[in-house]
C-alpha cells in the first residue's frame, strides 16, 4: 500500500534554530508532492514539488524533492514562535486524484 | 472572502442521528474533496468531485456516508446513523484540477462530536 512517512513526528527547538523536516514516500506513479502548514485549523498550502532537485523557496522556508530516493525535505531557517505548527506532506500520484497525507511533524518553537 | 467555506464549524450530535455538512469551494475551482482528520493524524481522503461527478470514493467510506455536488458548485456530506467513531474534523478542499494546478485549498473544517 502506498505510504507517506514523515519524520520526526515532533520537534522542539529554540527561536533562531534551523530545522529540517523529512517526508518519504513509496507511491508508484508519483506526480507531485505538497507541503502544508496546519495550525489550529485547516492546512494552508506552502509548496508544490514535481521536479527533482529544484528548490522552492518562500522567505525562510524552502523545500526540495529527490525523486530517485523518494523523499522531500522542508527547511525552516531562523525559526520564530509563529512557525509552531504541524507540517503535513501530501503525495499525489498519476493513477488517481487522491492525495495521501503523512501524519505530520509537530514543530514547537520556544522563545 | 473568496476562500473555501464550510458550515457548520462545529456539530455535536447524539449517536444514531444524521448530520449534514456543507462546503462552498473557491468559485472557479472544479474539483472538490472531502477529508476526515482525527487527532494526531493527517487528513484522510474520503471522496472527490470533478464538477458534479463523484469520481472517487475511499474504500474507508462506509455506506452511511454520502456526498453530493448537485450543480457542480457547493457540496454536502451526510453521515447517517452516526457513531462515536465518526467524531473527527471534516475538511473540504478545492482545486482547479488542471495538470500542475492541483494544489488544494482547504476550508476551516467542521468539527463533529458524536456523544
CSV table of C-alpha atoms in Angstrom, one decimal:
chain,number,residue,atom,x,y,z
A,1,UNK,CA,0.0,0.0,0.0
A,2,UNK,CA,1.2,3.5,-0.8
A,3,UNK,CA,2.6,5.3,2.2
A,4,UNK,CA,3.8,8.8,3.1
A,5,UNK,CA,6.1,8.8,6.1
A,6,UNK,CA,7.1,12.0,7.9
A,7,UNK,CA,9.9,12.4,10.4
A,8,UNK,CA,10.5,13.4,13.1
A,9,UNK,CA,7.0,13.1,14.5
A,10,UNK,CA,7.6,16.1,16.8
A,11,UNK,CA,10.4,18.6,17.3
A,12,UNK,CA,11.1,21.3,19.9
A,13,UNK,CA,13.6,24.0,19.0
A,14,UNK,CA,14.6,27.5,20.2
A,15,UNK,CA,13.9,30.6,18.2
A,16,UNK,CA,16.6,31.2,15.7
A,17,UNK,CA,17.4,27.5,15.1
A,18,UNK,CA,17.2,25.9,11.7
A,19,UNK,CA,15.0,22.8,11.3
A,20,UNK,CA,14.8,20.1,8.6
A,21,UNK,CA,11.6,18.1,8.2
A,22,UNK,CA,11.5,14.9,6.2
A,23,UNK,CA,8.9,13.3,4.0
A,24,UNK,CA,9.5,10.0,2.3
A,25,UNK,CA,7.0,8.2,0.1
A,26,UNK,CA,6.5,4.9,-1.5
A,27,UNK,CA,3.9,5.8,-4.0
A,28,UNK,CA,4.2,4.4,-7.5
A,29,UNK,CA,3.4,6.7,-10.5
A,30,UNK,CA,4.3,9.8,-8.5
A,31,UNK,CA,3.0,13.1,-9.8
A,32,UNK,CA,3.6,15.7,-7.2
A,33,UNK,CA,4.3,16.3,-3.5
A,34,UNK,CA,2.8,19.2,-1.5
A,35,UNK,CA,3.7,20.7,1.9
A,36,UNK,CA,1.1,22.2,4.1
A,37,UNK,CA,1.3,24.1,7.4
A,38,UNK,CA,-1.5,23.4,9.9
A,39,UNK,CA,-2.1,25.4,13.0
A,40,UNK,CA,-5.3,25.0,15.0
A,41,UNK,CA,-7.4,25.0,11.8
A,42,UNK,CA,-7.3,23.8,8.2
A,43,UNK,CA,-4.0,23.2,6.4
A,44,UNK,CA,-2.6,26.1,4.4
A,45,UNK,CA,-0.5,25.5,1.3
A,46,UNK,CA,3.2,26.0,1.3
A,47,UNK,CA,4.9,24.3,-1.7
A,48,UNK,CA,4.1,22.0,-4.6
A,49,UNK,CA,7.0,20.0,-5.9
A,50,UNK,CA,7.0,18.0,-9.1
A,51,UNK,CA,10.6,18.0,-10.4
A,52,UNK,CA,13.7,16.6,-8.7
A,53,UNK,CA,16.4,18.9,-7.5
A,54,UNK,CA,14.6,22.2,-8.0
A,55,UNK,CA,14.4,24.1,-4.7
A,56,UNK,CA,11.2,26.1,-3.9
A,57,UNK,CA,11.7,29.0,-1.6
A,58,UNK,CA,9.4,31.3,0.3
A,59,UNK,CA,11.1,33.6,2.8
A,60,UNK,CA,12.7,31.4,5.5
A,61,UNK,CA,11.1,28.3,4.2
A,62,UNK,CA,12.5,26.1,1.4
A,63,UNK,CA,11.8,22.7,0.0
A,64,UNK,CA,13.4,20.3,-2.4
A,65,UNK,CA,12.4,16.9,-3.9
A,66,UNK,CA,14.5,13.9,-4.6
A,67,UNK,CA,12.5,11.6,-6.9
A,68,UNK,CA,15.3,9.0,-7.1
A,69,UNK,CA,15.4,8.5,-3.3
A,70,UNK,CA,11.7,9.2,-2.9
A,71,UNK,CA,11.9,11.9,-0.4
A,72,UNK,CA,11.4,15.6,0.2
A,73,UNK,CA,12.7,18.0,2.9
A,74,UNK,CA,11.3,21.2,4.2
A,75,UNK,CA,13.8,23.6,5.7
A,76,UNK,CA,12.9,26.5,8.0
A,77,UNK,CA,15.8,28.8,8.9
A,78,UNK,CA,15.8,31.4,11.8
A,79,UNK,CA,12.7,29.8,13.3
A,80,UNK,CA,10.1,32.0,15.0
A,81,UNK,CA,7.4,31.1,17.5
A,82,UNK,CA,4.9,31.7,14.7
A,83,UNK,CA,6.4,28.7,12.9
A,84,UNK,CA,5.0,26.4,15.6
A,85,UNK,CA,2.5,24.2,13.8
A,86,UNK,CA,2.0,20.7,12.3
A,87,UNK,CA,3.7,20.4,8.9
A,88,UNK,CA,2.0,18.0,6.6
A,89,UNK,CA,3.3,16.3,3.5
A,90,UNK,CA,0.9,15.0,0.8
A,91,UNK,CA,1.6,13.0,-2.3
A,92,UNK,CA,-0.4,12.8,-5.5
A,93,UNK,CA,0.1,10.0,-8.0
A,94,UNK,CA,-0.8,9.6,-11.6
A,95,UNK,CA,-3.3,6.8,-11.4
A,96,UNK,CA,-5.8,8.8,-9.3
A,97,UNK,CA,-6.6,12.1,-8.0
A,98,UNK,CA,-6.3,11.2,-4.4
A,99,UNK,CA,-3.8,13.0,-2.1
A,100,UNK,CA,-2.1,10.8,0.5
A,101,UNK,CA,-1.1,12.7,3.6
A,102,UNK,CA,1.5,11.8,6.1
A,103,UNK,CA,0.8,12.1,9.9
A,104,UNK,CA,2.7,15.3,10.1
A,105,UNK,CA,5.6,16.7,12.0
A,106,UNK,CA,4.6,18.8,15.1
A,107,UNK,CA,7.1,21.7,15.4
A,108,UNK,CA,7.2,23.8,18.6
A,109,UNK,CA,9.5,26.9,18.6
A,110,UNK,CA,10.3,28.1,22.1
A,111,UNK,CA,11.2,31.8,22.6
B,1,UNK,CA,-13.6,36.3,1.5
B,2,UNK,CA,-13.2,34.1,-1.6
B,3,UNK,CA,-11.7,31.0,0.1
B,4,UNK,CA,-13.3,27.7,0.8
B,5,UNK,CA,-16.1,27.9,3.4
B,6,UNK,CA,-17.7,25.2,5.5
B,7,UNK,CA,-20.8,25.1,7.6
B,8,UNK,CA,-21.3,24.4,10.4
B,9,UNK,CA,-18.0,24.9,12.1
B,10,UNK,CA,-18.9,22.7,15.0
B,11,UNK,CA,-21.6,20.0,15.4
B,12,UNK,CA,-22.4,17.9,18.4
B,13,UNK,CA,-24.9,15.1,17.9
B,14,UNK,CA,-26.1,12.0,19.6
B,15,UNK,CA,-25.2,8.6,18.3
B,16,UNK,CA,-27.7,7.4,15.7
B,17,UNK,CA,-28.6,10.8,14.5
B,18,UNK,CA,-28.0,12.0,10.9
B,19,UNK,CA,-25.8,15.0,10.2
B,20,UNK,CA,-25.1,17.1,7.0
B,21,UNK,CA,-22.2,19.4,6.3
B,22,UNK,CA,-21.9,21.9,3.6
B,23,UNK,CA,-18.8,23.1,1.7
B,24,UNK,CA,-18.6,26.0,-0.7
B,25,UNK,CA,-15.4,25.8,-2.8
B,26,UNK,CA,-13.5,28.6,-4.4
B,27,UNK,CA,-15.8,29.7,-7.2
B,28,UNK,CA,-13.6,28.8,-10.2
B,29,UNK,CA,-12.4,25.5,-8.8
B,30,UNK,CA,-14.0,22.5,-10.5
B,31,UNK,CA,-12.6,19.9,-8.1
B,32,UNK,CA,-13.9,19.4,-4.6
B,33,UNK,CA,-12.5,17.0,-2.0
B,34,UNK,CA,-13.7,15.8,1.4
B,35,UNK,CA,-11.3,14.6,4.1
B,36,UNK,CA,-11.6,13.4,7.6
B,37,UNK,CA,-8.9,14.2,10.2
B,38,UNK,CA,-8.5,12.8,13.7
B,39,UNK,CA,-6.1,13.9,16.4
B,40,UNK,CA,-2.5,13.2,15.6
B,41,UNK,CA,-3.3,12.1,12.0
B,42,UNK,CA,-3.0,13.7,8.6
B,43,UNK,CA,-6.2,14.3,6.6
B,44,UNK,CA,-7.7,11.0,5.3
B,45,UNK,CA,-9.3,11.1,1.8
B,46,UNK,CA,-13.0,10.4,1.7
B,47,UNK,CA,-14.2,11.4,-1.8
B,48,UNK,CA,-13.8,13.9,-4.6
B,49,UNK,CA,-15.9,15.5,-7.3
B,50,UNK,CA,-15.0,16.8,-10.7
B,51,UNK,CA,-17.7,19.3,-11.3
B,52,UNK,CA,-20.9,17.4,-10.3
B,53,UNK,CA,-19.5,13.9,-10.9
B,54,UNK,CA,-18.3,12.0,-7.9
B,55,UNK,CA,-15.2,10.3,-9.4
B,56,UNK,CA,-13.5,8.6,-6.4
B,57,UNK,CA,-14.6,7.3,-3.1
B,58,UNK,CA,-12.3,5.9,-0.4
B,59,UNK,CA,-12.6,2.2,0.5
B,60,UNK,CA,-12.9,3.5,4.0
B,61,UNK,CA,-16.1,5.4,3.3
B,62,UNK,CA,-18.9,3.3,4.6
B,63,UNK,CA,-22.4,3.3,3.1
B,64,UNK,CA,-23.5,5.6,6.0
B,65,UNK,CA,-21.6,8.4,4.2
B,66,UNK,CA,-22.9,10.1,1.1
B,67,UNK,CA,-21.8,13.2,-0.7
B,68,UNK,CA,-23.3,15.2,-3.4
B,69,UNK,CA,-22.4,18.2,-5.5
B,70,UNK,CA,-25.6,18.7,-7.5
B,71,UNK,CA,-24.8,21.7,-9.6
B,72,UNK,CA,-21.0,21.4,-9.6
B,73,UNK,CA,-20.7,24.2,-7.0
B,74,UNK,CA,-21.3,23.6,-3.3
B,75,UNK,CA,-21.2,20.1,-1.9
B,76,UNK,CA,-22.9,18.3,1.0
B,77,UNK,CA,-21.6,15.4,3.1
B,78,UNK,CA,-24.2,13.4,5.0
B,79,UNK,CA,-23.5,10.9,7.7
B,80,UNK,CA,-26.4,8.7,8.6
B,81,UNK,CA,-26.8,6.8,11.9
B,82,UNK,CA,-23.7,8.5,13.4
B,83,UNK,CA,-21.3,6.5,15.6
B,84,UNK,CA,-18.8,7.7,18.2
B,85,UNK,CA,-16.0,6.7,15.8
B,86,UNK,CA,-17.3,9.4,13.4
B,87,UNK,CA,-16.1,12.1,15.7
B,88,UNK,CA,-13.4,14.0,13.7
B,89,UNK,CA,-12.7,17.2,11.8
B,90,UNK,CA,-14.2,17.0,8.3
B,91,UNK,CA,-12.3,19.1,5.9
B,92,UNK,CA,-13.3,20.2,2.4
B,93,UNK,CA,-10.7,21.3,-0.2
B,94,UNK,CA,-11.0,22.6,-3.7
B,95,UNK,CA,-8.6,22.9,-6.7
B,96,UNK,CA,-8.6,24.0,-10.3
B,97,UNK,CA,-7.9,20.4,-11.3
B,98,UNK,CA,-5.7,21.2,-14.2
B,99,UNK,CA,-2.3,19.5,-14.6
B,100,UNK,CA,0.1,21.1,-12.2
B,101,UNK,CA,-2.7,23.3,-10.9
B,102,UNK,CA,-3.7,20.6,-8.4
B,103,UNK,CA,-2.9,22.5,-5.2
B,104,UNK,CA,-5.8,22.0,-2.9
B,105,UNK,CA,-7.0,24.9,-0.7
B,106,UNK,CA,-8.7,23.9,2.5
B,107,UNK,CA,-11.7,25.2,4.3
B,108,UNK,CA,-11.8,25.8,8.0
B,109,UNK,CA,-13.4,22.4,8.6
B,110,UNK,CA,-16.4,21.1,10.5
B,111,UNK,CA,-15.6,19.5,13.9
B,112,UNK,CA,-18.0,16.7,14.7
B,113,UNK,CA,-18.5,15.2,18.1
B,114,UNK,CA,-20.8,12.2,18.5
B,115,UNK,CA,-21.9,11.6,22.0
